[in-house]
Amino acid sequence: MLNLYLAPRSGKAPMPADDAIDDVLAFLADQRLIGNPLGADAFAPGVAVAALFHGDADELLLPAELTFESLSVHRSNRARFLPVEVPADEFEAAVCTLCDEPVDTDALLDALEVLVYRPVERFDYLCPSCRTALTLWQIDFGQPTAVARFWIKIEGAAFGRLTAAVVEQIARRLGHPLVIVPEVPEDDIDDWVPARRMRRGRGRGRGR
Ligand SMILES: [Zn+2]
């Protein structure tokens, strides 16, 4: 599954006003990119949802396949690192921006995991090459990332690129430039599937 986060490009962007968020949702509903509510601040795709995805998707997918599972608005009382779940490729391309050397992926993942309950300012990772205690902003993750208190999450997106004009319209209403952060949750890694099935099997009390 591919999830996309639309988040402010700057970690210092203020929380958008409720009016601005309502305006974004009204725009998306007007364009029929979103449809019926699926719950609080979550929506099903609209009939024109295919227009949300970049034209390049047309070569790979049928119009009916250009959709998502849900679009939801998220507000957090503290800044969060996005993507929330480590992508399946595990930031293998991540480098320290101070010395340009690759980071230690395992140690980086451990440091990121701690951010679920610790503020991003307390991110604790030592570059193995230049021995600098790096902030999140000093790591190039090899893919877009963000630190944000507000984001729009598109879950189960068919394609990783969105129509630039739509993203611009959303950004204009929110009052700041946006970055699109992709997330490929671990669930998608093939060899994880048997492991998950085994765990589930045990949990259900097999062999009754
Ligand atoms: Zn370094």
Short mmCIF file of C-alpha atoms and ligand atoms in Angstrom, two decimals:
data_model
loop_
_atom_site.label_atom_id
_atom_site.label_comp_id
_atom_site.label_asym_id
_atom_site.label_seq_id
_atom_site.Cartn_x
_atom_site.Cartn_y
_atom_site.Cartn_z
CA MET A 1 0.00 0.00 0.00
CA LEU A 2 1.16 3.52 -0.73
CA ASN A 3 0.25 6.35 1.59
CA LEU A 4 0.98 10.00 0.89
CA TYR A 5 1.26 12.82 3.41
CA LEU A 6 0.72 16.42 2.32
CA ALA A 7 2.52 18.42 4.96
CA PRO A 8 3.94 21.94 5.30
CA ARG A 9 7.41 22.07 3.78
CA SER A 10 8.66 24.04 6.76
CA GLY A 11 8.55 22.54 10.23
CA LYS A 12 7.91 26.05 11.53
CA ALA A 13 4.66 26.53 9.59
CA PRO A 14 1.83 27.54 11.96
CA MET A 15 -1.19 25.27 12.43
CA PRO A 16 -3.70 26.26 9.73
CA ALA A 17 -6.93 27.83 11.00
CA ASP A 18 -10.07 25.68 10.99
CA ASP A 19 -11.48 27.98 8.30
CA ALA A 20 -8.51 27.28 6.03
CA ILE A 21 -8.88 23.53 6.48
CA ASP A 22 -12.64 23.77 5.81
CA ASP A 23 -11.81 25.76 2.68
CA VAL A 24 -9.45 22.99 1.48
CA LEU A 25 -12.10 20.32 2.08
CA ALA A 26 -14.72 22.43 0.31
CA PHE A 27 -12.37 22.82 -2.67
CA LEU A 28 -11.70 19.05 -2.80
CA ALA A 29 -15.42 18.29 -2.53
CA ASP A 30 -16.23 20.92 -5.20
CA GLN A 31 -13.77 19.30 -7.58
CA ARG A 32 -15.30 15.93 -6.63
CA LEU A 33 -11.88 14.66 -5.61
CA ILE A 34 -13.35 13.62 -2.26
CA GLY A 35 -16.80 12.19 -1.66
CA ASN A 36 -18.71 10.97 1.37
CA PRO A 37 -17.32 11.34 4.90
CA LEU A 38 -15.90 8.12 6.34
CA GLY A 39 -15.79 9.46 9.88
CA ALA A 40 -14.37 12.50 11.60
CA ASP A 41 -12.13 14.39 9.15
CA ALA A 42 -11.90 11.41 6.75
CA PHE A 43 -13.36 11.07 3.29
CA ALA A 44 -13.93 8.49 0.57
CA PRO A 45 -12.73 9.29 -2.96
CA GLY A 46 -15.04 11.41 -5.12
CA VAL A 47 -16.23 10.57 -8.63
CA ALA A 48 -13.47 12.73 -10.22
CA VAL A 49 -10.69 11.40 -7.99
CA ALA A 50 -8.56 10.38 -11.00
CA ALA A 51 -7.84 14.09 -11.57
CA LEU A 52 -5.93 14.17 -8.28
CA PHE A 53 -3.15 12.06 -9.78
CA HIS A 54 -0.40 13.32 -12.06
CA GLY A 55 -0.93 12.77 -15.79
CA ASP A 56 1.97 10.30 -15.91
CA ALA A 57 -0.25 7.82 -14.07
CA ASP A 58 -2.42 7.50 -17.20
CA GLU A 59 0.28 5.44 -18.88
CA LEU A 60 0.38 2.91 -16.04
CA LEU A 61 -3.13 2.69 -14.68
CA LEU A 62 -6.68 2.70 -15.97
CA PRO A 63 -8.80 5.72 -14.99
CA ALA A 64 -10.87 3.51 -12.68
CA GLU A 65 -7.69 2.45 -10.87
CA LEU A 66 -6.68 6.05 -10.13
CA THR A 67 -8.16 6.34 -6.68
CA PHE A 68 -7.38 6.14 -2.96
CA GLU A 69 -8.93 4.46 0.07
CA SER A 70 -9.33 7.52 2.26
CA LEU A 71 -8.22 11.12 2.65
CA SER A 72 -8.01 12.43 6.18
CA VAL A 73 -6.97 15.58 8.01
CA HIS A 74 -4.61 15.23 10.97
CA ARG A 75 -3.66 17.67 13.71
CA SER A 76 -1.12 16.80 16.37
CA ASN A 77 -0.33 18.74 19.55
CA ARG A 78 3.36 18.14 18.92
CA ALA A 79 5.44 17.96 15.78
CA ARG A 80 5.71 14.51 14.25
CA PHE A 81 8.23 13.09 11.84
CA LEU A 82 6.63 11.99 8.55
CA PRO A 83 6.33 9.35 7.23
CA VAL A 84 5.02 7.93 10.52
CA GLU A 85 5.81 4.36 9.49
CA VAL A 86 9.28 3.67 8.18
CA PRO A 87 9.02 3.01 4.44
CA ALA A 88 9.72 -0.46 3.11
CA ASP A 89 13.03 0.59 1.58
CA GLU A 90 14.09 1.74 5.05
CA PHE A 91 15.81 4.97 4.06
CA GLU A 92 18.67 3.05 2.48
CA ALA A 93 19.71 6.17 0.59
CA ALA A 94 19.94 8.32 3.75
CA VAL A 95 23.14 10.33 4.18
CA CYS A 96 24.55 12.74 6.74
CA THR A 97 24.44 16.20 5.15
CA LEU A 98 27.53 17.30 7.09
CA CYS A 99 29.94 14.66 5.79
CA ASP A 100 27.89 13.14 2.90
CA GLU A 101 28.53 9.64 4.23
CA PRO A 102 25.73 7.04 4.49
CA VAL A 103 24.10 6.68 7.88
CA ASP A 104 23.82 3.45 9.87
CA THR A 105 20.30 2.38 8.85
CA ASP A 106 19.63 0.18 11.88
CA ALA A 107 20.68 2.85 14.37
CA LEU A 108 18.72 5.48 12.43
CA LEU A 109 15.57 3.34 12.52
CA ASP A 110 15.99 2.87 16.27
CA ALA A 111 16.32 6.63 16.73
CA LEU A 112 13.21 7.25 14.59
CA GLU A 113 11.19 4.67 16.47
CA VAL A 114 11.72 6.56 19.71
CA LEU A 115 10.04 9.62 18.16
CA VAL A 116 6.65 7.97 18.55
CA TYR A 117 6.72 9.09 22.19
CA ARG A 118 9.57 11.61 22.27
CA PRO A 119 9.62 15.16 20.81
CA VAL A 120 11.49 15.48 17.51
CA GLU A 121 13.89 17.92 19.17
CA ARG A 122 15.16 15.02 21.25
CA PHE A 123 16.05 12.94 18.21
CA ASP A 124 19.28 11.21 19.16
CA TYR A 125 21.51 9.92 16.40
CA LEU A 126 25.29 10.04 16.12
CA CYS A 127 26.75 10.01 12.60
CA PRO A 128 29.14 7.03 12.51
CA SER A 129 31.44 8.87 10.09
CA CYS A 130 31.83 12.44 11.37
CA ARG A 131 30.70 11.68 14.94
CA THR A 132 28.23 14.58 14.96
CA ALA A 133 25.02 14.31 16.99
CA LEU A 134 22.65 15.02 14.11
CA THR A 135 19.28 16.71 14.18
CA LEU A 136 16.54 15.32 11.92
CA TRP A 137 17.14 18.28 9.62
CA GLN A 138 20.79 17.28 9.12
CA ILE A 139 19.89 13.95 7.54
CA ASP A 140 19.02 13.60 3.88
CA PHE A 141 16.63 10.65 3.95
CA GLY A 142 16.83 10.07 0.20
CA GLN A 143 13.09 10.72 -0.07
CA PRO A 144 10.87 13.62 0.99
CA THR A 145 10.19 13.76 4.73
CA ALA A 146 8.63 16.39 7.00
CA VAL A 147 8.31 17.42 10.59
CA ALA A 148 4.78 18.69 11.05
CA ARG A 149 1.86 19.23 13.43
CA PHE A 150 -0.64 19.23 10.58
CA TRP A 151 -0.99 17.02 7.53
CA ILE A 152 -3.44 15.51 5.07
CA LYS A 153 -3.01 11.76 4.68
CA ILE A 154 -4.05 9.98 1.50
CA GLU A 155 -4.22 6.32 2.37
CA GLY A 156 -4.00 3.61 -0.28
CA ALA A 157 -3.04 6.02 -3.07
CA ALA A 158 -2.85 4.48 -6.54
CA PHE A 159 0.09 6.63 -7.64
CA GLY A 160 2.84 8.56 -5.89
CA ARG A 161 2.58 11.83 -7.81
CA LEU A 162 -0.29 14.25 -7.53
CA THR A 163 -1.50 16.92 -9.93
CA ALA A 164 0.63 19.99 -9.21
CA ALA A 165 -2.26 22.42 -9.73
CA VAL A 166 -4.35 20.63 -7.08
CA VAL A 167 -1.48 20.63 -4.59
CA GLU A 168 -0.96 24.36 -5.28
CA GLN A 169 -4.63 25.08 -4.63
CA ILE A 170 -4.44 23.26 -1.31
CA ALA A 171 -1.20 25.04 -0.37
CA ARG A 172 -2.67 28.43 -1.22
CA ARG A 173 -5.66 27.83 1.04
CA LEU A 174 -3.46 26.62 3.89
CA GLY A 175 -1.08 29.54 3.42
CA HIS A 176 2.20 27.65 3.04
CA PRO A 177 4.06 25.44 0.54
CA LEU A 178 3.55 21.70 0.89
CA VAL A 179 5.74 18.66 0.51
CA ILE A 180 4.41 15.24 -0.49
CA VAL A 181 5.88 12.53 1.73
CA PRO A 182 5.49 8.94 0.51
CA GLU A 183 5.13 6.02 2.88
CA VAL A 184 5.24 2.33 1.97
CA PRO A 185 4.32 0.55 5.21
CA GLU A 186 6.17 -2.61 6.21
CA ASP A 187 3.03 -4.65 5.55
CA ASP A 188 3.88 -4.44 1.88
CA ILE A 189 7.15 -6.32 2.11
CA ASP A 190 6.42 -9.79 0.79
CA ASP A 191 8.45 -11.72 3.31
CA TRP A 192 6.63 -9.96 6.14
CA VAL A 193 3.34 -11.48 5.12
CA PRO A 194 4.07 -15.06 6.28
CA ALA A 195 5.43 -13.72 9.58
CA ARG A 196 2.29 -11.70 10.17
CA ARG A 197 0.07 -14.64 9.28
CA MET A 198 1.90 -16.82 11.76
CA ARG A 199 1.45 -14.25 14.52
CA ARG A 200 -2.22 -13.87 13.73
CA GLY A 201 -2.67 -17.64 13.63
CA ARG A 202 -1.25 -17.96 17.11
CA GLY A 203 -3.38 -15.10 18.39
CA ARG A 204 -6.55 -16.78 17.21
CA GLY A 205 -5.82 -20.04 19.00
CA ARG A 206 -5.37 -22.38 16.07
CA GLY A 207 -6.39 -26.05 16.21
CA ARG A 208 -9.54 -25.79 18.22
ZN ZN B 1 28.37 12.78 9.26
#
